[in-house]
Amino acid sequence: MRDLTREILELIRRTSSDLPADVEERLRAAIEKETPGSAARGALETILKNVELSRQNSSPICQDTGTPIFYVRHPEGWSTRKLREQIRTALAEATARSYMRPNAVDAVYDKNSGNNLGGDDFPYIHFEEVEGDELTIELMLKGGGCENVGAQYSLPDNRLGAGRDLSGVRKAVLDAVHKAQGQGCAPGILGVAIGGDRGSGYLKSKEVLFEKIGERNPDPKLAELEEQLTQEANRLGIGPMGFGGGTTVIDTKITGLSRLPASYFVTVSYMCWAYRRRKMIVKGEQVLYD
Amino acid sequence: MREVTIPISDEVIRSLKVGEPVNLSGVMITARDAAHKWMIETFIKKTRAPQGDDLQVYEALRPLLNGGVIYHCGPVVSGLDTKQYKFVAAGPTTSIREEPYQADVMKHFNAKGVIGKGGMGAKTLQGCQEVPFVYFHAIGGAATYIAQSVETVLGVYKYEFGVPEAIWVIRVRDFPVVVTMDAHGQSLHEVVEKDSGKVLADLLAK
C-alpha cells in the first residue's frame, strides 16, 4: 500500500492556511452590506487581509487550528490501520512545522500532548469503504470558539414555543444563533441535524458542513428552510464579530436523520468564518487537491 | 486611528469610548484559562499555596501588568526547540470564559486593558468602571495578520501549561483593536445582544 504521509501533510498545510474559494467569495460579498467606516466592515476587511496573508505565508489562518476531523473514503483493499498511522504521523509533523497548534489537552490531567495526538479520538478519523478506485481524504479544522457555541435542543421546547416540526426546528436554530452572538466568530455557517440521537446529531451536524457554500439540500422542504434560516439569522443584526451588522450567517446546511418516536433533537454546529476544509483525491499515481 | 502606548494611564483609559478603533503598541502578556485560574487561586483568593517558580513569575508579572494589557490568546509559536520564539499565528480567543476572574485580576494588578474576542459580561463591565480598564476587541481568526504586529517575543512563563496556555511576554506595534467595553459602563456587546433579542422575539412569535 502506498505511503501517503507526505501528501496528507500537504493536505493539512493547505487546510490550515488556505481558505476555500467559496467561503472567501461570500466574505467578500458581505463587505458590501456593511457601512463604510463601521466596525463590522473593518472586521471583514481585516479578515480578508488575513486570508491573503496566511495563504502567502503558509501560516495558520487562525491560531486555533481546531479539532482535526478527517473523512477517509477508500476503495476495497486499503488498510485503515496504516492510513490512521499515516494521518497521525502527518499531523504531528504539521504541528512541528507550525501549520498546526498543539491542541490535544488531556482533560483529566490537563496536559497538552504537544503534537496534536491525544488518544484514539484526537484527531477524529472517519473511515468508509466506497466503490470505484478513488481514495478521498477530506479534512475540516473546527476551532474551539465556534465549537463552544454549538447547541442541541430537545423538542418540544416550551420556552421557545417550538414544537416537533420544521417550524420548531426554525425556532431552535434562531435561538442558537442569538445565543452565540459574536462568540463563534461570526459570520458563521450553520450545520443543522434534525433527529438522530444526541451523538449522531452532533456528528451529522458537522458532516453536513463539508457541503459547498450555496449548495442546497436536494429535499425542497429542507432547501427552503436553509434559505429562510440564513435570511432570518441575518435579520438578527449580530453582524461580523458581533459588532452589529448585516451578515451574521453566510450559509445554512441541514440534514434530516431518523429519530426515535420519543425523541426530536435539533442539533446546531456553528462553524466560524474561518471555515477550513480541504479535500485530496488519490487516483492511481495521481494525487489531486481541491 | 487612535494610537495608544502601553503602559496606559487612567486618563487615557477614561478617554476611550465604545466603537473607537485603536492601534496598541508596547509590551503585553498573553493569558487565558489556565493562567487566569492560576493567578486567582495562587495570589488573589489564595486557595492554593505558591509552588515551584510561582512567586518569581508573580514578581516578574507585577510590573508588566501595572498599567499593562492582558491578551486572551493561545498562539502558534515557531522556534520551540531553539527557544528563538516567533509568533506565527496569534488571534484572540473567546474572552467570556475568563468572566469569573477578569475583574479581580485587573484590580489586583492594576491592569488597564484586556484584549480578546466576543466581549465579556456584567462583572467585567463593572470592573472596567472601578479599576478602570477597557476591553479591546481584536478580530477573531485574523491570526496571521495580528501576528505581524508582534515584533518580539520577550519571554515565556508557565510553559508547562502548554503552548496555548503559557504566559507569553510580547512587544507589539500597531496591534489593531476596537474598544467594545469602556470605563463608562458602555458595552457594545450588551447593546447588540439586547437589540438582536428583540428581533428574535418577533421571529419566534411568527
XYZ file of C-alpha atoms in Angstrom:
496
model
C 0.000 0.000 0.000
C 1.193 3.468 -0.895
C 2.522 5.710 1.891
C 0.526 8.963 1.791
C 2.109 10.691 4.809
C 3.698 13.462 2.726
C 0.543 14.071 0.743
C -1.550 14.222 3.920
C 0.915 16.709 5.409
C 0.304 18.872 2.342
C -3.462 18.496 2.839
C -3.084 19.748 6.415
C -0.924 22.690 5.317
C -3.471 23.723 2.718
C -6.409 23.311 5.061
C -4.864 25.388 7.823
C -3.514 28.202 5.646
C -5.688 28.434 2.522
C -9.368 29.321 2.969
C -11.616 27.650 0.345
C -12.706 29.923 -2.526
C -16.445 29.536 -1.887
C -16.066 30.822 1.683
C -13.806 33.698 0.705
C -16.224 34.752 -2.029
C -19.082 35.054 0.496
C -16.934 37.053 2.883
C -16.028 39.461 0.060
C -19.682 39.842 -0.858
C -20.541 40.516 2.796
C -18.309 43.615 2.886
C -20.687 45.482 0.592
C -23.516 45.062 3.077
C -21.701 46.867 5.873
C -21.495 50.638 6.244
C -18.119 52.144 5.266
C -16.161 53.005 8.390
C -18.189 50.671 10.632
C -16.524 48.197 12.982
C -18.286 45.372 11.133
C -16.817 46.404 7.808
C -13.416 46.890 9.370
C -13.628 43.360 10.769
C -14.379 41.871 7.346
C -11.596 43.858 5.725
C -9.127 42.599 8.328
C -10.419 39.051 7.870
C -9.779 39.188 4.124
C -6.308 40.683 4.524
C -5.571 37.850 6.930
C -6.833 35.252 4.449
C -4.459 36.516 1.768
C -1.510 36.775 4.123
C -1.991 33.264 5.530
C -2.095 31.847 2.019
C 1.143 33.644 1.070
C 2.977 32.619 4.250
C 1.588 29.087 4.648
C 0.698 30.116 8.182
C -2.489 29.216 10.055
C -5.490 31.399 9.186
C -6.498 31.098 12.823
C -4.189 30.200 15.704
C -6.875 27.836 16.942
C -6.260 25.109 14.402
C -9.162 23.292 15.966
C -10.175 19.681 16.120
C -8.830 17.921 13.032
C -11.748 15.989 11.535
C -10.801 13.564 8.760
C -13.234 11.748 6.473
C -11.489 8.995 4.535
C -13.371 7.228 1.746
C -11.335 4.382 0.351
C -11.808 1.634 -2.241
C -11.535 -2.017 -1.253
C -8.063 -3.153 -0.261
C -6.721 -0.156 1.686
C -5.578 -0.697 5.244
C -7.389 1.727 7.538
C -4.881 0.862 10.265
C -1.996 2.080 8.089
C -3.950 5.121 6.888
C -4.622 6.063 10.506
C -0.910 5.846 11.302
C -0.056 7.976 8.264
C -2.593 10.624 9.235
C -1.242 10.725 12.786
C 2.367 10.964 11.625
C 1.480 13.757 9.192
C -0.408 15.649 11.893
C 2.499 15.517 14.350
C 4.836 16.736 11.595
C 2.395 19.546 10.661
C 2.453 20.606 14.318
C 6.273 20.621 14.385
C 6.181 22.834 11.277
C 3.745 25.298 12.915
C 0.957 24.592 10.420
C -0.982 23.443 13.455
C -1.053 24.483 17.107
C -0.594 21.678 19.647
C -4.253 21.342 20.555
C -4.802 17.991 22.267
C -5.157 18.522 26.005
C -5.747 15.567 28.328
C -8.922 16.632 30.123
C -8.190 14.694 33.301
C -4.523 15.599 33.807
C -4.702 18.960 31.982
C -1.655 18.144 29.928
C -1.095 19.209 26.327
C 0.450 16.340 24.342
C 2.421 18.856 22.284
C 1.906 17.100 18.956
C -1.859 17.124 18.379
C -2.143 13.407 19.112
C -4.380 12.554 22.025
C -5.811 9.079 22.217
C -7.901 7.278 19.616
C -10.317 10.171 19.061
C -7.873 13.009 18.528
C -7.647 13.519 15.615
C -11.126 12.316 14.733
C -10.978 9.980 11.716
C -13.968 8.504 9.936
C -13.328 5.633 7.508
C -15.745 4.409 4.896
C -15.266 1.901 2.102
C -16.602 3.117 -1.223
C -16.993 1.734 -4.739
C -14.635 2.752 -7.551
C -10.882 3.300 -7.497
C -10.520 6.754 -5.920
C -9.431 7.363 -2.382
C -10.504 10.725 -0.960
C -9.451 12.339 2.288
C -11.391 15.360 3.471
C -10.186 17.440 6.375
C -12.074 20.018 8.402
C -10.473 22.089 11.168
C -13.086 23.262 13.644
C -11.930 25.765 16.244
C -12.975 25.797 19.885
C -14.694 29.197 19.875
C -17.327 28.064 17.408
C -17.468 24.545 18.843
C -18.379 26.018 22.224
C -21.476 27.756 20.841
C -22.892 24.593 19.271
C -26.245 23.626 20.786
C -28.687 20.777 20.989
C -32.426 21.168 21.595
C -34.888 18.501 22.597
C -38.278 19.420 21.169
C -40.853 20.409 22.262
C -39.231 23.425 23.913
C -41.760 25.474 25.858
C -39.522 28.490 26.339
C -39.211 28.897 22.568
C -42.717 27.711 21.738
C -41.021 25.163 19.488
C -42.968 22.043 18.591
C -41.876 18.849 16.882
C -41.932 20.078 13.312
C -39.871 22.204 10.933
C -41.331 25.366 12.422
C -39.958 24.229 15.791
C -36.612 23.457 14.180
C -36.510 27.013 12.810
C -37.086 28.482 16.263
C -34.401 26.342 17.879
C -31.814 27.288 15.264
C -32.563 31.022 15.509
C -32.265 30.793 19.288
C -28.857 29.116 18.932
C -27.646 31.903 16.622
C -28.832 34.537 19.076
C -27.149 32.812 21.998
C -23.894 32.531 20.043
C -23.795 36.310 19.389
C -20.282 37.018 18.066
C -18.623 34.314 20.188
C -18.401 31.788 17.370
C -16.537 34.269 15.151
C -19.423 35.443 13.014
C -20.232 35.468 10.173
C -20.693 31.751 10.619
C -22.017 28.751 8.748
C -24.719 26.640 10.378
C -24.725 22.853 10.246
C -28.066 21.517 11.445
C -29.125 17.937 12.084
C -32.795 17.191 12.635
C -33.455 13.952 14.508
C -30.933 11.253 15.361
C -29.783 10.677 18.915
C -27.606 13.075 20.893
C -24.415 11.550 19.481
C -25.365 11.166 15.835
C -26.989 14.606 15.859
C -23.710 16.355 16.606
C -21.731 14.130 14.260
C -24.057 14.721 11.310
C -24.433 18.439 12.018
C -20.669 18.665 11.413
C -20.566 16.273 8.473
C -23.133 18.363 6.587
C -20.714 21.305 6.770
C -18.483 19.599 4.185
C -21.037 20.597 1.509
C -20.072 23.619 -0.613
C -21.424 27.043 0.302
C -24.600 27.800 -1.627
C -25.348 24.146 -2.407
C -28.886 23.374 -1.331
C -30.301 20.220 0.162
C -31.953 18.114 -2.586
C -35.107 17.921 -0.455
C -37.076 21.074 -1.380
C -38.517 21.426 2.131
C -35.066 21.458 3.691
C -33.653 23.630 0.904
C -36.320 26.221 1.658
C -35.617 26.088 5.382
C -31.883 26.526 4.723
C -32.552 29.720 2.770
C -35.048 31.003 5.297
C -32.733 30.416 8.261
C -29.821 32.237 6.639
C -32.063 35.216 5.876
C -33.696 35.333 9.283
C -30.430 34.828 11.159
C -29.106 37.864 9.314
C -32.111 39.913 10.421
C -30.887 39.471 13.997
C -28.240 42.091 13.184
C -25.465 40.485 15.239
C -23.007 41.031 12.409
C -19.319 40.214 11.898
C -17.615 39.540 15.275
C -20.889 40.501 16.967
C -20.190 44.180 16.250
C -23.706 44.601 14.826
C -24.278 44.430 11.068
C -25.938 42.783 8.118
C -24.100 39.472 7.883
C -24.297 37.068 10.811
C -24.556 33.814 8.872
C -23.254 33.129 5.357
C -24.975 29.796 4.816
C -27.066 27.083 6.456
C -26.793 23.334 5.828
C -29.447 20.962 7.088
C -29.567 17.201 7.197
C -32.536 15.084 8.234
C -31.987 11.857 10.213
C -34.192 9.139 11.574
C -35.220 9.603 15.189
C -36.823 7.515 17.896
C -40.566 8.059 18.314
C -39.836 9.568 21.736
C -37.006 11.914 20.672
C -36.863 15.000 18.494
C -33.421 16.597 18.621
C -32.285 19.655 16.746
C -28.502 19.932 16.771
C -26.656 23.014 15.601
C -22.943 23.058 14.863
C -21.700 26.575 14.342
C -18.714 26.978 12.050
C -16.711 30.195 12.288
C -15.926 32.336 9.233
C -12.506 30.619 9.151
C -14.146 27.582 7.678
C -11.140 25.425 6.889
C -11.921 22.349 4.837
C -9.949 20.755 2.039
C -10.003 17.531 0.061
C -7.369 15.334 -1.570
C -8.066 12.661 -4.142
C -5.743 9.747 -4.826
C -6.284 8.075 -8.159
C -3.596 5.636 -9.250
C -0.309 7.530 -9.056
C -2.028 10.907 -9.096
C -2.779 12.996 -6.024
C -5.087 15.974 -6.568
C -6.104 18.715 -4.138
C -9.278 20.788 -4.432
C -6.843 55.845 14.160
C -6.078 56.376 17.818
C -2.551 55.324 18.897
C -2.219 54.034 22.449
C 1.055 53.071 24.109
C 1.392 50.526 26.929
C 1.650 51.177 29.897
C -1.628 53.080 29.727
C -2.670 55.809 32.156
C -6.112 56.072 33.797
C -6.614 59.320 31.940
C -6.159 57.650 28.558
C -8.376 54.731 29.610
C -11.205 57.106 30.565
C -10.892 58.912 27.243
C -11.518 55.724 25.234
C -15.100 55.165 24.070
C -17.003 52.177 22.708
C -16.643 51.865 18.949
C -13.243 53.541 18.792
C -10.576 51.770 16.701
C -7.172 51.762 18.395
C -3.621 50.718 17.493
C -1.801 49.401 20.557
C 1.981 49.427 20.951
C 4.205 48.285 23.796
C 4.716 45.205 25.966
C 1.814 42.943 26.916
C 1.295 39.382 28.112
C -0.917 36.586 26.851
C -3.026 34.817 29.456
C -6.022 32.581 29.051
C -7.860 29.928 31.025
C -5.012 28.219 32.890
C -3.160 31.474 33.627
C -6.256 33.250 34.976
C -7.159 30.296 37.171
C -3.556 30.151 38.429
C -3.477 33.896 39.252
C -6.787 33.782 41.102
C -6.119 30.632 43.104
C -2.495 31.342 43.981
C -2.334 35.103 44.501
C -5.817 36.590 44.742
C -8.065 34.102 46.563
C -5.003 32.234 47.857
C -6.763 28.883 47.939
C -3.601 27.234 46.661
C -0.091 27.685 48.071
C 2.561 29.001 45.678
C 4.706 26.212 44.259
C 7.809 25.916 42.098
C 8.557 29.222 40.376
C 5.119 30.726 41.140
C 6.458 33.576 43.282
C 9.213 34.506 40.820
C 6.710 34.572 37.954
C 4.344 36.679 40.037
C 7.083 39.233 40.789
C 8.010 39.335 37.098
C 4.379 39.862 36.044
C 3.548 42.629 38.524
C 5.473 45.461 36.824
C 4.387 44.215 33.386
C 0.738 44.337 34.379
C 0.786 47.629 36.269
C -0.795 49.818 33.587
C -0.452 46.821 31.297
C -2.564 44.711 28.995
C -3.629 41.054 29.053
C -4.226 39.394 25.711
C -6.573 36.387 25.593
C -4.590 34.401 23.091
C -3.168 30.929 22.595
C -0.653 31.493 19.811
C 1.033 29.236 17.288
C 4.727 29.735 18.049
C 7.710 28.639 15.973
C 11.231 28.054 17.299
C 10.096 25.997 20.278
C 13.154 23.722 20.032
C 15.728 26.508 19.796
C 13.840 28.991 22.015
C 14.088 31.514 19.169
C 10.382 32.131 19.624
C 8.303 33.760 16.944
C 4.510 34.223 16.837
C 3.238 32.645 13.624
C -0.487 32.966 14.267
C -1.933 34.862 17.190
C -5.574 35.884 17.044
C -7.772 36.331 20.115
C -9.608 33.551 21.913
C -13.154 33.806 23.329
C -12.989 36.046 26.392
C -16.177 35.130 28.205
C -14.510 32.077 29.774
C -12.499 34.486 31.939
C -15.614 36.301 33.142
C -15.425 34.861 36.685
C -11.786 36.010 37.042
C -11.147 39.048 34.887
C -12.255 41.976 37.032
C -10.415 40.587 40.083
C -7.222 40.022 38.113
C -7.315 43.524 36.622
C -7.900 45.070 40.027
C -5.157 43.063 41.704
C -2.510 44.010 39.151
C -3.896 47.459 38.234
C -4.016 46.346 34.609
C -5.596 48.702 32.098
C -6.685 46.654 29.136
C -7.937 43.241 28.122
C -7.779 42.119 24.500
C -9.958 39.270 23.335
C -12.997 38.452 21.275
C -16.717 38.100 21.830
C -16.870 40.579 24.711
C -17.431 39.958 28.405
C -20.241 40.229 30.922
C -21.622 42.381 33.719
C -18.935 41.668 36.324
C -16.165 42.686 33.944
C -18.067 45.780 32.819
C -18.416 46.806 36.452
C -14.671 46.266 36.881
C -13.990 48.424 33.805
C -15.538 51.368 35.657
C -13.963 50.697 39.038
C -10.332 49.881 38.189
C -10.629 51.475 35.489
C -9.816 49.445 32.396
C -11.269 48.811 28.935
C -11.985 45.772 26.798
C -10.334 45.838 23.399
C -11.853 43.567 20.738
C -9.423 42.039 18.250
C -10.606 40.348 15.063
C -11.230 36.678 15.775
C -9.461 34.365 13.375
C -7.225 37.078 11.923
C -4.242 35.224 13.300
C -1.530 35.696 10.704
C -2.400 39.369 10.308
C -2.256 40.031 14.045
C 0.959 38.005 14.436
C 2.631 40.560 12.154
C 2.135 43.214 14.784
C 4.043 41.088 17.302
C 7.584 42.397 16.911
C 9.386 40.353 19.542
C 8.676 37.529 21.926
C 10.468 38.701 25.072
C 9.941 35.523 27.052
C 7.564 32.899 28.305
C 6.353 31.888 31.777
C 4.488 28.765 32.809
C 5.488 26.895 29.675
C 4.265 23.742 31.418
C 0.679 24.955 30.861
C 1.291 24.094 27.184
C 1.986 26.462 24.276
C -1.558 27.869 24.004
C -1.973 28.383 27.763
C 1.501 29.648 28.658
C 2.094 33.302 29.572
C 3.970 34.855 26.665
C 5.530 38.298 27.033
C 5.439 40.130 23.714
C 6.300 43.506 22.287
C 3.697 44.657 19.785
C 3.494 47.532 17.375
C 0.225 48.833 15.919
C -1.847 45.947 17.190
C -5.330 46.670 15.729
C -8.323 46.561 18.116
C -11.703 48.190 18.693
C -12.924 49.353 22.121
C -16.158 47.446 22.773
C -16.442 47.915 26.566
C -15.334 51.191 28.089
C -14.723 52.625 31.547
C -18.057 54.477 31.488
C -20.289 51.414 31.678
C -20.883 51.139 27.934
C -20.737 47.762 26.213
C -21.317 47.204 22.508
C -21.982 43.535 23.313
C -24.803 44.391 25.684
C -26.412 46.620 23.050
C -26.146 44.046 20.237
C -27.453 41.262 22.454
C -30.456 43.317 23.530
C -31.295 44.544 20.017
C -30.920 41.104 18.441
C -33.040 39.705 21.310
C -35.930 41.940 20.279
C -35.704 40.741 16.675
C -35.535 37.139 17.889
C -38.685 37.606 19.978
C -40.502 38.875 16.874
C -39.261 35.958 14.778
C -40.250 33.408 17.427
C -43.755 34.891 17.631
C -44.317 34.073 13.949
